[in-house]
XYZ file of C-alpha atoms in Angstrom:
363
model
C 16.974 -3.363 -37.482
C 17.272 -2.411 -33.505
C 16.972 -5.992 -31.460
C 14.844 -5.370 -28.160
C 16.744 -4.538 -24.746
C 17.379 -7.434 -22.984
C 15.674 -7.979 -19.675
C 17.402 -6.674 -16.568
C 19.353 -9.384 -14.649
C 16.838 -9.319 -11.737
C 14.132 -9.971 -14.345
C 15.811 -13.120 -15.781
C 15.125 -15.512 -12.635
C 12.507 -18.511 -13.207
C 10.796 -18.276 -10.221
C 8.746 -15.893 -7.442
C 10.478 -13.141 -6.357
C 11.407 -12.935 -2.570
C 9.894 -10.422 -0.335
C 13.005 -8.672 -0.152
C 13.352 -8.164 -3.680
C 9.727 -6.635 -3.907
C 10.797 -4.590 -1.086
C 14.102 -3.186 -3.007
C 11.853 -2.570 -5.619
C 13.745 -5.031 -7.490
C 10.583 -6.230 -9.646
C 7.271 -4.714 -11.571
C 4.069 -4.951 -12.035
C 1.742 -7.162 -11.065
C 4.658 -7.789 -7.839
C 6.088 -4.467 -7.480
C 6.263 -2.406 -4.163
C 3.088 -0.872 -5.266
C 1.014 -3.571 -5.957
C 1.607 -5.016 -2.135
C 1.209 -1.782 -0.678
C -1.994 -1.741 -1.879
C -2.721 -5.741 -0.827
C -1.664 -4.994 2.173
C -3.774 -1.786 2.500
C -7.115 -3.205 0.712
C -6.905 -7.344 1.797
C -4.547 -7.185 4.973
C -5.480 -4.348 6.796
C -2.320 -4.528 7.831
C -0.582 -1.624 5.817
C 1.081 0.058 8.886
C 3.528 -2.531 9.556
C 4.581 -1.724 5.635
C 4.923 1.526 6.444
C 6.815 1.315 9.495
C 9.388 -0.706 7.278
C 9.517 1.575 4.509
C 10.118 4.430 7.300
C 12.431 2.984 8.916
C 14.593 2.703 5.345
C 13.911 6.343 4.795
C 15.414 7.061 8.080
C 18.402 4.624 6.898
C 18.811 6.940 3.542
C 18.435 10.391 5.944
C 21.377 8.458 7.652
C 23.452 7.862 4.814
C 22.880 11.215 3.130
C 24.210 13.029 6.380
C 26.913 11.086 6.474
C 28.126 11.918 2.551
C 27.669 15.444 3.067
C 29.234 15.328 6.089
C 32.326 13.658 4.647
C 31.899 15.787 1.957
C 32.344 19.078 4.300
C 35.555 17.204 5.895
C 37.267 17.008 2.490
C 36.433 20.463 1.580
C 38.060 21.797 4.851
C 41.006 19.031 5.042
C 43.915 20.420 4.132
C 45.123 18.895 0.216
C 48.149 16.732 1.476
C 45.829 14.945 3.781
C 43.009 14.231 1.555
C 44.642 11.270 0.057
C 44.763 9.821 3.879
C 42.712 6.073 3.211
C 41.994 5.579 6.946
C 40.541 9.563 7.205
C 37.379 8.981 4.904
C 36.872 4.841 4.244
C 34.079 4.854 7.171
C 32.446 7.478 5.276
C 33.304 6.376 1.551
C 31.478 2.854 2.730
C 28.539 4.031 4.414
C 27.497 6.071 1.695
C 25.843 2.940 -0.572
C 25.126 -0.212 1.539
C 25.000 -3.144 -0.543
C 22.392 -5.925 0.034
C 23.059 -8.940 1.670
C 26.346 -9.549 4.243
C 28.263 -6.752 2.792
C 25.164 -4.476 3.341
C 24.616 -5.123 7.271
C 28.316 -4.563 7.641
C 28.395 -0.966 5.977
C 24.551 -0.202 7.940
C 26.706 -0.948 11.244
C 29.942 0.756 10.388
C 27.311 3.530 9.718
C 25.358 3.270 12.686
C 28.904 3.013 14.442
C 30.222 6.240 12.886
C 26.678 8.460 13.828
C 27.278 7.005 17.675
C 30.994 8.402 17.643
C 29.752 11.557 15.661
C 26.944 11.924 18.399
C 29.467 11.090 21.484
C 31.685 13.622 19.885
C 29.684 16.094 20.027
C 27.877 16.005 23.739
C 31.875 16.413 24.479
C 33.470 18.605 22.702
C 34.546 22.089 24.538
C 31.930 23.902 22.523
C 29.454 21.781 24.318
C 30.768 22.516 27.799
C 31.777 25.571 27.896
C 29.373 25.940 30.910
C 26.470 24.825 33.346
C 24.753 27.825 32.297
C 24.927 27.925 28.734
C 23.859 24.089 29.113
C 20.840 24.969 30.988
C 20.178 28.133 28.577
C 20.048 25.904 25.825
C 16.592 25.470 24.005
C 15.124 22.376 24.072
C 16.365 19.323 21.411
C 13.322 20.024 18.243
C 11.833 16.522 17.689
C 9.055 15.447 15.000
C 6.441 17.587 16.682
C 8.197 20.620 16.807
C 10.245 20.819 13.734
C 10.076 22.544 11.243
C 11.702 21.431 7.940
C 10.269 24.259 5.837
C 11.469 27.302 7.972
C 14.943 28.612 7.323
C 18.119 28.208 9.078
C 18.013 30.134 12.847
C 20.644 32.533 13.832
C 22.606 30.174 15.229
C 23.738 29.305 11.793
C 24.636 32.366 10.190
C 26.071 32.736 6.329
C 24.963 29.173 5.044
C 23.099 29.695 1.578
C 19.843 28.677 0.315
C 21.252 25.152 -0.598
C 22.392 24.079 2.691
C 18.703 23.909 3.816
C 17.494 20.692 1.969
C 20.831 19.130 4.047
C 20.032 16.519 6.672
C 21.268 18.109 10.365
C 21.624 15.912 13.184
C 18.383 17.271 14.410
C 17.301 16.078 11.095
C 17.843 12.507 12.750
C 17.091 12.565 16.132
C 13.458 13.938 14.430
C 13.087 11.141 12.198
C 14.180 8.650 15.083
C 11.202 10.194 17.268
C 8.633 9.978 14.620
C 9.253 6.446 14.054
C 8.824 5.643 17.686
C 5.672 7.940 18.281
C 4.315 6.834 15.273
C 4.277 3.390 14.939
C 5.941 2.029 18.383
C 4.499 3.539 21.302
C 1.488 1.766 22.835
C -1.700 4.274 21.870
C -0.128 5.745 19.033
C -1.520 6.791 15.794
C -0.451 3.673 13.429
C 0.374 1.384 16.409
C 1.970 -1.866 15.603
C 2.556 -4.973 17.456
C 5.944 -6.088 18.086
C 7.397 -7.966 21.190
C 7.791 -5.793 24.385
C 11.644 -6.515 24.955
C 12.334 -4.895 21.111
C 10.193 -2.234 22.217
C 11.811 -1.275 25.343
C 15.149 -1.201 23.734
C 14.028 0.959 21.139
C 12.228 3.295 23.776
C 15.581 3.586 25.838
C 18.012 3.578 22.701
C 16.075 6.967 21.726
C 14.610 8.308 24.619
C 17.689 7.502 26.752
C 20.896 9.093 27.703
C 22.379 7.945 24.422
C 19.986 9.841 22.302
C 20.436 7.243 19.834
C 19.074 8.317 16.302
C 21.288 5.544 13.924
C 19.453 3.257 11.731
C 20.799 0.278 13.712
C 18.662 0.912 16.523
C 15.666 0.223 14.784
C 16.931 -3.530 13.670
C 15.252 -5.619 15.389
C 12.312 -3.948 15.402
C 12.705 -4.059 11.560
C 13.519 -7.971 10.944
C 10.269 -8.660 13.520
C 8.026 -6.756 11.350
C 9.679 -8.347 8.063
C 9.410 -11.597 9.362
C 5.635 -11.338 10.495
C 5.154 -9.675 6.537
C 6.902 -12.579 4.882
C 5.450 -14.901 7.173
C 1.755 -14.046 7.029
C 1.318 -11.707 3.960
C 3.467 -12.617 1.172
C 2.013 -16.192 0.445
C -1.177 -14.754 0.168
C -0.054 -11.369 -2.359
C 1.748 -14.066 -4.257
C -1.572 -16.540 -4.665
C -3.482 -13.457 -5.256
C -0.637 -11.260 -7.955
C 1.535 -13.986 -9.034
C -1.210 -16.928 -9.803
C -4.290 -14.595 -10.260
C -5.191 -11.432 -11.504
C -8.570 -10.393 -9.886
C -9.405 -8.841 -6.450
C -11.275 -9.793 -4.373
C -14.563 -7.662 -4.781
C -14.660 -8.207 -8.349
C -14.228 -11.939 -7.735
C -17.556 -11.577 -5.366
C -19.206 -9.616 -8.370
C -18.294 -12.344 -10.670
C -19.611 -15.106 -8.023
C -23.150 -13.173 -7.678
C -23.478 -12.639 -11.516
C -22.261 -16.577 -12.074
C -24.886 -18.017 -9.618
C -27.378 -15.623 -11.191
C -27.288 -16.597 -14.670
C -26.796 -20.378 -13.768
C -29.980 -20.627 -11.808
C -31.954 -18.636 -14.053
C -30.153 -20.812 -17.181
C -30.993 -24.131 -15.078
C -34.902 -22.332 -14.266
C -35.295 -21.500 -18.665
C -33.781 -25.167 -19.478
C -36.753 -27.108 -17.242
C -39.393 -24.391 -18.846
C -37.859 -25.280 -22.406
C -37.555 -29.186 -21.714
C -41.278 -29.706 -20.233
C -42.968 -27.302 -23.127
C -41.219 -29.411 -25.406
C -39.371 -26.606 -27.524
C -37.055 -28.170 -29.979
C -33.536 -28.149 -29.464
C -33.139 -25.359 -31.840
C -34.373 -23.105 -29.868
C -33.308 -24.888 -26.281
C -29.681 -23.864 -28.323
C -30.468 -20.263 -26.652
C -29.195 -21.747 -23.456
C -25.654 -22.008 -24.256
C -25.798 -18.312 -23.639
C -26.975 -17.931 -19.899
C -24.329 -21.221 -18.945
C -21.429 -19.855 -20.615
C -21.862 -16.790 -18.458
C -22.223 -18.396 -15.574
C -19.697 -20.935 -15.603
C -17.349 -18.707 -17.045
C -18.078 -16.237 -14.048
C -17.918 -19.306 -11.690
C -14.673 -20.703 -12.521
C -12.973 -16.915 -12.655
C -14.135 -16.829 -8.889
C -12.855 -20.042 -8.436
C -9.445 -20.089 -9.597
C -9.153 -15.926 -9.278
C -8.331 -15.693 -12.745
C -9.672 -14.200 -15.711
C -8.112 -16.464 -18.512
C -8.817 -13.587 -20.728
C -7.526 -10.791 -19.581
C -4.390 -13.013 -18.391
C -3.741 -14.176 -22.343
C -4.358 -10.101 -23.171
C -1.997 -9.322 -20.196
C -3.728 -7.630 -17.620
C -3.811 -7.526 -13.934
C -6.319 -5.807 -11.874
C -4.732 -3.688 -8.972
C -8.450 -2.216 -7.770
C -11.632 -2.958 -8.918
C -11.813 -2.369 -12.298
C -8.467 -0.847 -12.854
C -6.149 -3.137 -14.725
C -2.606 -2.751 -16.053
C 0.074 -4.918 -17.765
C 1.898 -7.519 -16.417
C 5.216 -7.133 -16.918
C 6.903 -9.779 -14.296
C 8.068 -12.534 -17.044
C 7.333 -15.508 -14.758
C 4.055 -13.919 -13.506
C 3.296 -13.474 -17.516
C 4.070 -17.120 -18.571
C 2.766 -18.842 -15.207
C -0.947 -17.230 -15.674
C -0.796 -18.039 -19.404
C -0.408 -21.415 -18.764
C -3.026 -21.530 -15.855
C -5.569 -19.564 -18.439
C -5.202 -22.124 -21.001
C -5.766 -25.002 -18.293
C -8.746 -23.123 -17.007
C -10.425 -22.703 -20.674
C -10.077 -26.227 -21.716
C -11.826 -27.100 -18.522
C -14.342 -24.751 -18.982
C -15.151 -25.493 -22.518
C -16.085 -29.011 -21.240
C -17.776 -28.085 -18.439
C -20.099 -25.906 -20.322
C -20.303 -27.994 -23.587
C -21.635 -30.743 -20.915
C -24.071 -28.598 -19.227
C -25.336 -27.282 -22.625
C -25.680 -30.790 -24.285
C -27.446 -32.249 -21.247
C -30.286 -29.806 -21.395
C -30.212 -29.158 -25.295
C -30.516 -32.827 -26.448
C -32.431 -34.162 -23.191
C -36.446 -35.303 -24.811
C -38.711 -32.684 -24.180
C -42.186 -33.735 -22.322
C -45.079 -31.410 -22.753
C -46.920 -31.043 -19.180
């Protein structure tokens, strides 16, 4: 008889995840990656400063996947007795994966480190003065508005094969580096985001400057202001909302409308029943219109359906729900559902019994 796999380690904690974990994409449903994008999209309004961090971690991964094949093109053309050399290839051996934490920030900067000497290498090499004339013949650098990733290789860049295309160049960068900063940085631009004016200057002259900086380290500070600001003024609310309710918002103001509704019109049939002095029997019709609404009350209240939660449902959008899968999110909303019923089954057992068993008066 196969046993069930056992949960992942990441899975195993007792607790909330961190930001940075739903970031990593380090957790599932109802707190995966997805499920804030789309609170910060739909509730926050505030979805550009997401995507500016997820961006700027693509451009970290363009970074790192240059760097492998470019180590991977020095060992191909190093000669064999020097391929065993430790010093020739542990910059690029350790910039390839970046762990998290301390170890990670260290490998990002010996990365960001090695691009800089690559880059400085390469503005002075002979090739790259050979002349004043070829240097002003040169075209102009491509950047995010000009490139194009589909085209094939130019001339310049004869014999490669098919393969070599889907490589990262160092224009690759410097285009990625751009469209972060006319994207998301620039005052005016199309997904503007607010971040102090000193970060933004240094990003401005780190790219646009002599340097012609295009390593992921560039973009730090920028990056730990915008996770900051997230983790500061979005998480606590995704985690209220995700990992201690499972509604939305619009269909908690649906359930609010429809829960007022039936209670007034249950209250407005109780005084009709009570003063044409119906016997309880039939007053025991009530029960009906103030379960619905208290139910629908208290789901508004508290954000929670307790019955989907026991089934094991979240709602991402209105009226689309899927299975929680977080283990702490699962037993934390199953014991909040269970709390919620009890309560409700008292409040509505009152509300019933004081207009079912109240005397009746004929008018």
């Amino acid at each position: 008889m196969s046993t069930p796999d056992p949960l992942p380690p990441e899975l195993n904690r007792n607790r909330f995840p961190t930001l940075f974990e739903v970031l990593s994409r380090k957790t599932v449903a109802p707190l995966d990656l997805f499920s804030f994008y789309i609170y910060m999209r739909d509730q926050q309004r505030s979805v550009d400063y997401l995507d500016f961090w997820l961006d700027v971690s693509q451009h970290l991964q363009l970074c790192r996947l240059y760097v492998r094949r470019l180590h991977r093109s020095v060992i191909e053309d190093t000669p064999e007795m020097e391929k065993n050399s430790k010093r020739s290839s542990y910059i690029l051996d350790n910039a390839g994966e970046g762990p998290s934490g301390e170890k990670g920030n260290v490998s990002d900067q010996r990365l960001s480190a090695f691009l800089r000497s690559d880059h400085g290498s390469r503005q002075h090499s002979p090739q790259n003065s050979q002349g004043s004339n070829q240097s002003r013949e040169r075209p102009p650098r491509p950047s995010f508005m000009t490139l194009d990733t589909n085209s094939p290789n130019d001339s310049s860049s004869p014999g490669q094969n098919s393969s070599a295309e889907n490589v990262p160049k160092r224009e690759d960068l410097r285009a990625s580096a751009e469209k972060i900063l006319y994207t998301y940085l620039l005052p005016g631009s199309e997904r503007e985001i607010i971040i102090p004016q000193s970060i933004l200057n240094d990003v401005q002259e780190a790219i646009e400057g002599p340097d012609q900086r295009s390593d992921p380290e560039l973009f730090d500070a920028a990056k730990d202001y915008v996770f900051q600001a997230m983790e500061r003024d979005a998480f606590p609310g995704f985690l209220q909302s995700k990992g201690l309710g499972n509604l939305v918002p619009q269909s908690m103001m649906i359930r609010l409308i429809i829960g007022l509704i039936s209670f007034f019109g249950a209250v407005w049939a109780a005084f009709i029943l009570i003063f044409l002095d119906e016997s309880r029997a039939t007053r025991c019709w009530l029960i009906l219109p103030f379960t619905v609404a208290i139910y629908f009350i208290f789901t508004h209240q508290y954000m929670l359906d307790p019955i989907l939660a026991l089934l094991g449902f979240s709602e991402y959008t209105l009226m689309d729900f899927n299975q929680i899968k977080e283990p702490f999110v699962k037993k934390t909303l199953r014991a909040r559902s269970l709390t919620m019923l009890l309560l409700f089954l008292l409040v509505d057992a009152a509300a019933c019994c004081l207009f079912i068993f109240v005397p009746g008066k004929r008018l």
